Amino acid sequence: MQVVSAAEVAQHLTWQGVIDRLRHTFVNGVESPPRHHHAMHRPDGEATMLLMPAWEAAGYIGVKMVNVFPQNAEHGVPAISGLYLLSEGKHGQPLACIDGSELTRRRTAAASALAAQALANEDADTLLVVGTGKLAPMVIEAHASVRPIKRVLIWGRNPNKAAAIAEEYADRFATQVVDALPDAVAEADIISCVTLSTQPIIKGEWLTPGTHVDLIGAFRPQMRETDAACLGRAQVFVDTYSGAKGEAGDILQAIEEGAFQFDAIQAELAEVLSGAKPGRSGKEAITLFKSVGASLEDLAAAIELWESLPKHHS
């Protein structure tokens, strides 16, 4: 069995490769039971173990194990860590144990880019990234692989972090740290939110026709990055209905406020990609994609990585 480090994931998992693989997997489907949540009582507080299995009908089998330790912040250690175990489908033999954080980071951004490829206007060239964590650089790279991005605007609560990202990508794009979010939102063709916010950051009244809004951050019901007006003004799409129903804070809170209904969601990503349901209705429409992540994405990314690795001696 091969152990695959974060550096190897970053080196071998290309954006084009993983986005194409995700498209194939969303359209063709895999078996993916609901994820398992296990509360763990540790001496210094509560922790959670998440298990996310998925398998192809006659092919690869995979499971992601994630440990969530909120108390790690006090020790300067990441709160979330994990690994992905990929097995072959014929005899169930393990193939690879893959760094879970890097795989997740890249598949998350790739899923958003896949949605943007289907939903954003083809000439979208200005990207606004809201948030400065580990996902921010990933969404810049992923979206730039599917749309002709020329300008990247970056907003974050920590201006130093925003400046560091702007500097990192200054040789590839016209980058700019922004303070005035309403102006930046109005200028952007694609807005990608990667925060852990529990309060709306983006307001619907700021959106301009033709914009594509990509919401990644709020993966728990009590989190949200947008107000209900954003959903009200947009054609709303989700990665999966089941994930959205359970965990998409932006949608669940807007429903709670009586400002949105679940059946107003236009489609889940697989329906748009397969042509079963339409995407953007026209150039002036505002589209919104809300993702919370799905185990099929991890399986797709793990398969793409495994098949891209230099060939191994068993």
Tab-separated table of C-alpha atoms in Angstrom:
chain	number	residue	atom	x	y	z
A	1	MET	CA	0.000	0.000	0.000
A	2	GLN	CA	1.285	3.436	-0.941
A	3	VAL	CA	1.311	6.342	1.506
A	4	VAL	CA	0.680	9.627	-0.337
A	5	SER	CA	1.789	12.859	1.349
A	6	ALA	CA	0.182	16.298	1.088
A	7	ALA	CA	3.054	17.420	-1.149
A	8	GLU	CA	2.444	14.501	-3.514
A	9	VAL	CA	-1.291	15.271	-3.641
A	10	ALA	CA	-0.492	18.882	-4.573
A	11	GLN	CA	2.038	17.763	-7.188
A	12	HIS	CA	0.030	15.066	-8.987
A	13	LEU	CA	-3.624	16.151	-8.729
A	14	THR	CA	-4.049	18.623	-11.620
A	15	TRP	CA	-7.051	20.970	-11.716
A	16	GLN	CA	-8.084	19.823	-15.187
A	17	GLY	CA	-7.775	16.176	-14.189
A	18	VAL	CA	-9.760	16.402	-10.962
A	19	ILE	CA	-12.470	18.662	-12.447
A	20	ASP	CA	-13.006	16.262	-15.380
A	21	ARG	CA	-13.078	13.290	-12.994
A	22	LEU	CA	-15.627	15.045	-10.750
A	23	ARG	CA	-17.824	15.752	-13.767
A	24	HIS	CA	-17.720	12.064	-14.747
A	25	THR	CA	-18.450	10.926	-11.188
A	26	PHE	CA	-21.322	13.368	-10.614
A	27	VAL	CA	-22.960	12.312	-13.887
A	28	ASN	CA	-22.450	8.566	-13.405
A	29	GLY	CA	-22.976	8.446	-9.648
A	30	VAL	CA	-21.484	6.264	-6.930
A	31	GLU	CA	-22.844	4.584	-3.812
A	32	SER	CA	-22.409	6.971	-0.912
A	33	PRO	CA	-24.201	6.336	2.394
A	34	PRO	CA	-24.740	9.302	4.743
A	35	ARG	CA	-21.617	10.215	6.637
A	36	HIS	CA	-21.186	8.881	10.145
A	37	HIS	CA	-20.742	11.383	12.991
A	38	HIS	CA	-19.236	10.047	16.210
A	39	ALA	CA	-18.911	12.303	19.261
A	40	MET	CA	-15.750	11.547	21.239
A	41	HIS	CA	-15.383	12.690	24.837
A	42	ARG	CA	-11.734	13.635	25.317
A	43	PRO	CA	-10.066	14.755	28.566
A	44	ASP	CA	-9.854	18.350	27.276
A	45	GLY	CA	-13.285	18.596	25.601
A	46	GLU	CA	-15.518	17.249	22.867
A	47	ALA	CA	-14.145	16.000	19.557
A	48	THR	CA	-15.840	14.452	16.533
A	49	MET	CA	-14.904	11.618	14.218
A	50	LEU	CA	-16.468	11.692	10.734
A	51	LEU	CA	-16.438	8.663	8.438
A	52	MET	CA	-17.327	9.227	4.786
A	53	PRO	CA	-17.557	6.038	2.697
A	54	ALA	CA	-18.236	5.781	-1.040
A	55	TRP	CA	-17.719	3.153	-3.718
A	56	GLU	CA	-18.208	2.576	-7.428
A	57	ALA	CA	-20.670	-0.120	-8.489
A	58	ALA	CA	-17.870	-2.319	-9.796
A	59	GLY	CA	-14.762	-0.285	-9.117
A	60	TYR	CA	-12.844	1.567	-6.449
A	61	ILE	CA	-13.845	1.705	-2.771
A	62	GLY	CA	-12.890	4.566	-0.472
A	63	VAL	CA	-13.445	6.068	2.950
A	64	LYS	CA	-12.356	9.354	4.474
A	65	MET	CA	-11.766	9.561	8.205
A	66	VAL	CA	-11.742	13.056	9.674
A	67	ASN	CA	-11.001	14.032	13.275
A	68	VAL	CA	-12.334	17.411	14.389
A	69	PHE	CA	-10.683	18.773	17.545
A	70	PRO	CA	-11.849	22.390	18.108
A	71	GLN	CA	-9.614	22.595	21.190
A	72	ASN	CA	-6.493	22.334	18.969
A	73	ALA	CA	-6.652	26.096	18.336
A	74	GLU	CA	-5.201	26.637	21.815
A	75	HIS	CA	-2.182	24.502	20.895
A	76	GLY	CA	-1.570	25.994	17.446
A	77	VAL	CA	-2.502	22.681	15.769
A	78	PRO	CA	-5.086	22.482	12.928
A	79	ALA	CA	-8.561	21.631	14.234
A	80	ILE	CA	-9.292	19.209	11.391
A	81	SER	CA	-7.108	16.327	10.265
A	82	GLY	CA	-7.792	13.199	8.332
A	83	LEU	CA	-6.797	10.619	5.801
A	84	TYR	CA	-8.297	8.856	2.830
A	85	LEU	CA	-8.065	5.097	2.321
A	86	LEU	CA	-8.522	3.933	-1.289
A	87	SER	CA	-9.020	0.245	-2.128
A	88	GLU	CA	-9.385	-1.586	-5.420
A	89	GLY	CA	-12.814	-2.961	-6.290
A	90	LYS	CA	-12.131	-6.506	-7.425
A	91	HIS	CA	-10.796	-7.944	-4.164
A	92	GLY	CA	-11.107	-4.976	-1.781
A	93	GLN	CA	-7.356	-4.670	-1.300
A	94	PRO	CA	-6.031	-1.304	0.021
A	95	LEU	CA	-4.110	0.721	-2.564
A	96	ALA	CA	-3.278	4.032	-0.952
A	97	CYS	CA	-3.462	5.999	2.265
A	98	ILE	CA	-3.702	9.652	1.223
A	99	ASP	CA	-3.282	12.890	3.193
A	100	GLY	CA	-6.908	13.865	3.856
A	101	SER	CA	-6.507	17.615	4.331
A	102	GLU	CA	-4.828	18.323	0.995
A	103	LEU	CA	-7.170	15.985	-0.887
A	104	THR	CA	-10.215	17.690	0.683
A	105	ARG	CA	-8.895	21.206	0.041
A	106	ARG	CA	-8.359	20.484	-3.651
A	107	ARG	CA	-11.554	18.514	-4.309
A	108	THR	CA	-13.603	21.244	-2.581
A	109	ALA	CA	-12.219	23.980	-4.830
A	110	ALA	CA	-12.487	21.695	-7.875
A	111	ALA	CA	-16.199	21.039	-7.207
A	112	SER	CA	-16.810	24.803	-7.106
A	113	ALA	CA	-14.867	25.260	-10.331
A	114	LEU	CA	-16.905	22.483	-11.953
A	115	ALA	CA	-20.081	24.326	-10.938
A	116	ALA	CA	-18.663	27.624	-12.256
A	117	GLN	CA	-17.803	25.895	-15.537
A	118	ALA	CA	-21.484	24.954	-15.820
A	119	LEU	CA	-23.062	28.119	-14.365
A	120	ALA	CA	-20.823	31.201	-14.588
A	121	ASN	CA	-20.774	33.385	-17.701
A	122	GLU	CA	-18.075	32.253	-20.101
A	123	ASP	CA	-16.350	35.650	-20.152
A	124	ALA	CA	-16.181	35.951	-16.336
A	125	ASP	CA	-12.762	37.503	-15.682
A	126	THR	CA	-12.997	39.146	-12.236
A	127	LEU	CA	-12.954	36.878	-9.177
A	128	LEU	CA	-13.645	38.071	-5.629
A	129	VAL	CA	-12.403	35.737	-2.896
A	130	VAL	CA	-13.991	36.312	0.514
A	131	GLY	CA	-11.842	34.696	3.219
A	132	THR	CA	-8.105	34.112	3.614
A	133	GLY	CA	-7.816	30.557	4.974
A	134	LYS	CA	-6.318	27.455	3.367
A	135	LEU	CA	-9.049	27.263	0.722
A	136	ALA	CA	-8.576	30.806	-0.629
A	137	PRO	CA	-5.531	30.047	-2.846
A	138	MET	CA	-7.229	26.852	-4.042
A	139	VAL	CA	-10.361	28.613	-5.318
A	140	ILE	CA	-8.205	31.137	-7.173
A	141	GLU	CA	-6.345	28.354	-8.989
A	142	ALA	CA	-9.423	26.199	-9.581
A	143	HIS	CA	-11.654	28.966	-10.968
A	144	ALA	CA	-8.802	30.261	-13.138
A	145	SER	CA	-8.567	26.794	-14.704
A	146	VAL	CA	-12.164	27.019	-16.038
A	147	ARG	CA	-12.708	30.759	-16.669
A	148	PRO	CA	-10.459	33.508	-18.137
A	149	ILE	CA	-9.722	35.125	-14.753
A	150	LYS	CA	-7.595	38.277	-15.066
A	151	ARG	CA	-8.362	40.171	-11.827
A	152	VAL	CA	-8.509	38.691	-8.331
A	153	LEU	CA	-9.952	40.784	-5.497
A	154	ILE	CA	-9.352	39.506	-1.955
A	155	TRP	CA	-11.292	40.436	1.162
A	156	GLY	CA	-10.551	39.126	4.622
A	157	ARG	CA	-10.896	40.069	8.269
A	158	ASN	CA	-7.117	39.873	8.545
A	159	PRO	CA	-5.585	42.347	6.046
A	160	ASN	CA	-2.116	40.801	6.428
A	161	LYS	CA	-3.364	37.394	5.306
A	162	ALA	CA	-5.231	38.996	2.393
A	163	ALA	CA	-2.065	40.863	1.381
A	164	ALA	CA	-0.015	37.642	1.515
A	165	ILE	CA	-2.425	35.888	-0.880
A	166	ALA	CA	-2.506	38.930	-3.195
A	167	GLU	CA	1.283	38.875	-3.293
A	168	GLU	CA	1.456	35.123	-3.895
A	169	TYR	CA	-0.686	35.428	-7.051
A	170	ALA	CA	0.444	38.866	-8.259
A	171	ASP	CA	2.565	37.366	-11.040
A	172	ARG	CA	-0.432	35.505	-12.527
A	173	PHE	CA	-3.296	37.987	-12.017
A	174	ALA	CA	-3.989	41.643	-11.274
A	175	THR	CA	-4.537	41.102	-7.527
A	176	GLN	CA	-5.951	43.609	-5.096
A	177	VAL	CA	-6.853	43.586	-1.400
A	178	VAL	CA	-10.280	45.224	-0.982
A	179	ASP	CA	-11.845	46.937	2.052
A	180	ALA	CA	-15.187	48.028	0.629
A	181	LEU	CA	-17.022	44.747	0.138
A	182	PRO	CA	-20.167	46.236	-1.503
A	183	ASP	CA	-18.040	47.759	-4.300
A	184	ALA	CA	-16.025	44.573	-4.775
A	185	VAL	CA	-19.190	42.450	-4.937
A	186	ALA	CA	-20.653	44.779	-7.571
A	187	GLU	CA	-17.496	44.505	-9.708
A	188	ALA	CA	-16.984	40.745	-9.480
A	189	ASP	CA	-18.132	38.198	-12.077
A	190	ILE	CA	-17.536	35.306	-9.663
A	191	ILE	CA	-17.684	35.638	-5.871
A	192	SER	CA	-16.200	32.717	-3.949
A	193	CYS	CA	-16.793	32.649	-0.173
A	194	VAL	CA	-14.526	30.486	1.978
A	195	THR	CA	-15.135	31.592	5.569
A	196	LEU	CA	-16.353	30.103	8.841
A	197	SER	CA	-18.825	32.950	9.303
A	198	THR	CA	-22.047	32.632	11.292
A	199	GLN	CA	-23.301	36.055	10.123
A	200	PRO	CA	-24.083	37.106	6.548
A	201	ILE	CA	-21.090	38.788	4.898
A	202	ILE	CA	-22.513	39.171	1.375
A	203	LYS	CA	-25.786	41.058	0.919
A	204	GLY	CA	-28.159	40.377	-1.945
A	205	GLU	CA	-28.666	44.079	-2.661
A	206	TRP	CA	-24.972	44.374	-3.656
A	207	LEU	CA	-25.173	41.737	-6.425
A	208	THR	CA	-25.169	42.839	-10.059
A	209	PRO	CA	-26.683	40.995	-13.046
A	210	GLY	CA	-24.580	38.179	-14.484
A	211	THR	CA	-22.747	37.377	-11.241
A	212	HIS	CA	-22.044	33.811	-10.112
A	213	VAL	CA	-21.894	33.331	-6.324
A	214	ASP	CA	-19.953	30.329	-4.979
A	215	LEU	CA	-20.594	29.498	-1.297
A	216	ILE	CA	-18.186	27.013	0.270
A	217	GLY	CA	-17.802	28.060	3.886
A	218	ALA	CA	-21.015	27.353	5.761
A	219	PHE	CA	-21.088	23.569	6.149
A	220	ARG	CA	-23.139	23.553	9.363
A	221	PRO	CA	-26.737	24.737	9.856
A	222	GLN	CA	-25.679	27.556	12.226
A	223	MET	CA	-23.149	29.008	9.750
A	224	ARG	CA	-23.906	31.368	6.867
A	225	GLU	CA	-22.082	33.693	4.476
A	226	THR	CA	-25.027	35.385	2.714
A	227	ASP	CA	-28.336	36.992	3.635
A	228	ALA	CA	-31.676	35.655	2.397
A	229	ALA	CA	-31.814	38.376	-0.285
A	230	CYS	CA	-28.899	36.678	-2.085
A	231	LEU	CA	-30.929	33.500	-2.436
A	232	GLY	CA	-34.025	35.480	-3.356
A	233	ARG	CA	-32.277	37.235	-6.255
A	234	ALA	CA	-30.429	34.185	-7.570
A	235	GLN	CA	-31.055	30.945	-9.388
A	236	VAL	CA	-29.921	28.571	-6.640
A	237	PHE	CA	-28.000	25.335	-7.257
A	238	VAL	CA	-26.498	22.875	-4.730
A	239	ASP	CA	-23.868	20.124	-4.824
A	240	THR	CA	-26.373	17.539	-3.538
A	241	TYR	CA	-29.944	17.930	-2.277
A	242	SER	CA	-29.248	15.683	0.714
A	243	GLY	CA	-26.206	17.673	1.800
A	244	ALA	CA	-28.041	20.971	1.363
A	245	LYS	CA	-31.036	19.743	3.349
A	246	GLY	CA	-28.877	18.659	6.278
A	247	GLU	CA	-26.089	21.189	6.465
A	248	ALA	CA	-26.300	24.235	4.165
A	249	GLY	CA	-26.622	27.045	6.709
A	250	ASP	CA	-27.246	29.768	4.116
A	251	ILE	CA	-30.263	27.887	2.767
A	252	LEU	CA	-31.596	26.514	6.064
A	253	GLN	CA	-31.528	29.903	7.808
A	254	ALA	CA	-33.188	31.669	4.863
A	255	ILE	CA	-35.940	29.010	4.980
A	256	GLU	CA	-36.288	29.533	8.739
A	257	GLU	CA	-36.733	33.264	8.127
A	258	GLY	CA	-39.552	32.466	5.689
A	259	ALA	CA	-37.581	34.023	2.827
A	260	PHE	CA	-36.819	30.870	0.816
A	261	GLN	CA	-38.215	27.405	0.161
A	262	PHE	CA	-36.268	24.223	-0.410
A	263	ASP	CA	-38.141	23.488	-3.633
A	264	ALA	CA	-36.975	26.837	-5.039
A	265	ILE	CA	-33.559	25.194	-5.546
A	266	GLN	CA	-33.242	24.892	-9.312
A	267	ALA	CA	-31.084	21.761	-9.461
A	268	GLU	CA	-28.331	19.742	-7.877
A	269	LEU	CA	-25.026	19.704	-9.742
A	270	ALA	CA	-25.454	16.226	-11.278
A	271	GLU	CA	-28.747	17.325	-12.894
A	272	VAL	CA	-27.118	20.333	-14.551
A	273	LEU	CA	-24.068	18.376	-15.713
A	274	SER	CA	-26.182	15.558	-17.195
A	275	GLY	CA	-28.511	18.028	-18.920
A	276	ALA	CA	-31.537	16.810	-16.927
A	277	LYS	CA	-32.136	20.373	-15.687
A	278	PRO	CA	-31.081	23.735	-17.112
A	279	GLY	CA	-28.341	25.898	-15.625
A	280	ARG	CA	-28.125	29.682	-15.940
A	281	SER	CA	-31.207	31.047	-17.746
A	282	GLY	CA	-29.360	33.905	-19.465
A	283	LYS	CA	-26.357	36.222	-19.399
A	284	GLU	CA	-27.995	38.649	-16.937
A	285	ALA	CA	-29.132	35.999	-14.441
A	286	ILE	CA	-27.505	35.770	-11.012
A	287	THR	CA	-26.512	32.182	-10.196
A	288	LEU	CA	-25.625	30.837	-6.756
A	289	PHE	CA	-23.942	27.500	-6.000
A	290	LYS	CA	-24.000	26.240	-2.420
A	291	SER	CA	-21.797	23.267	-1.553
A	292	VAL	CA	-21.257	21.416	1.696
A	293	GLY	CA	-19.104	18.618	0.271
A	294	ALA	CA	-19.950	15.046	-0.642
A	295	SER	CA	-18.100	11.756	-0.255
A	296	LEU	CA	-18.370	11.137	-4.009
A	297	GLU	CA	-16.043	14.137	-4.486
A	298	ASP	CA	-13.389	12.607	-2.222
A	299	LEU	CA	-13.634	9.257	-4.010
A	300	ALA	CA	-13.363	10.932	-7.428
A	301	ALA	CA	-10.323	12.965	-6.332
A	302	ALA	CA	-8.647	9.911	-4.778
A	303	ILE	CA	-9.147	7.863	-7.953
A	304	GLU	CA	-7.819	10.676	-10.150
A	305	LEU	CA	-4.789	11.049	-7.871
A	306	TRP	CA	-4.102	7.294	-7.760
A	307	GLU	CA	-4.253	6.998	-11.546
A	308	SER	CA	-1.966	10.049	-11.937
A	309	LEU	CA	0.761	8.849	-9.575
A	310	PRO	CA	3.995	7.502	-11.060
A	311	LYS	CA	3.429	3.786	-11.500
A	312	HIS	CA	4.103	1.871	-8.337
A	313	HIS	CA	5.620	-1.474	-7.547
A	314	SER	CA	3.254	-3.463	-5.375
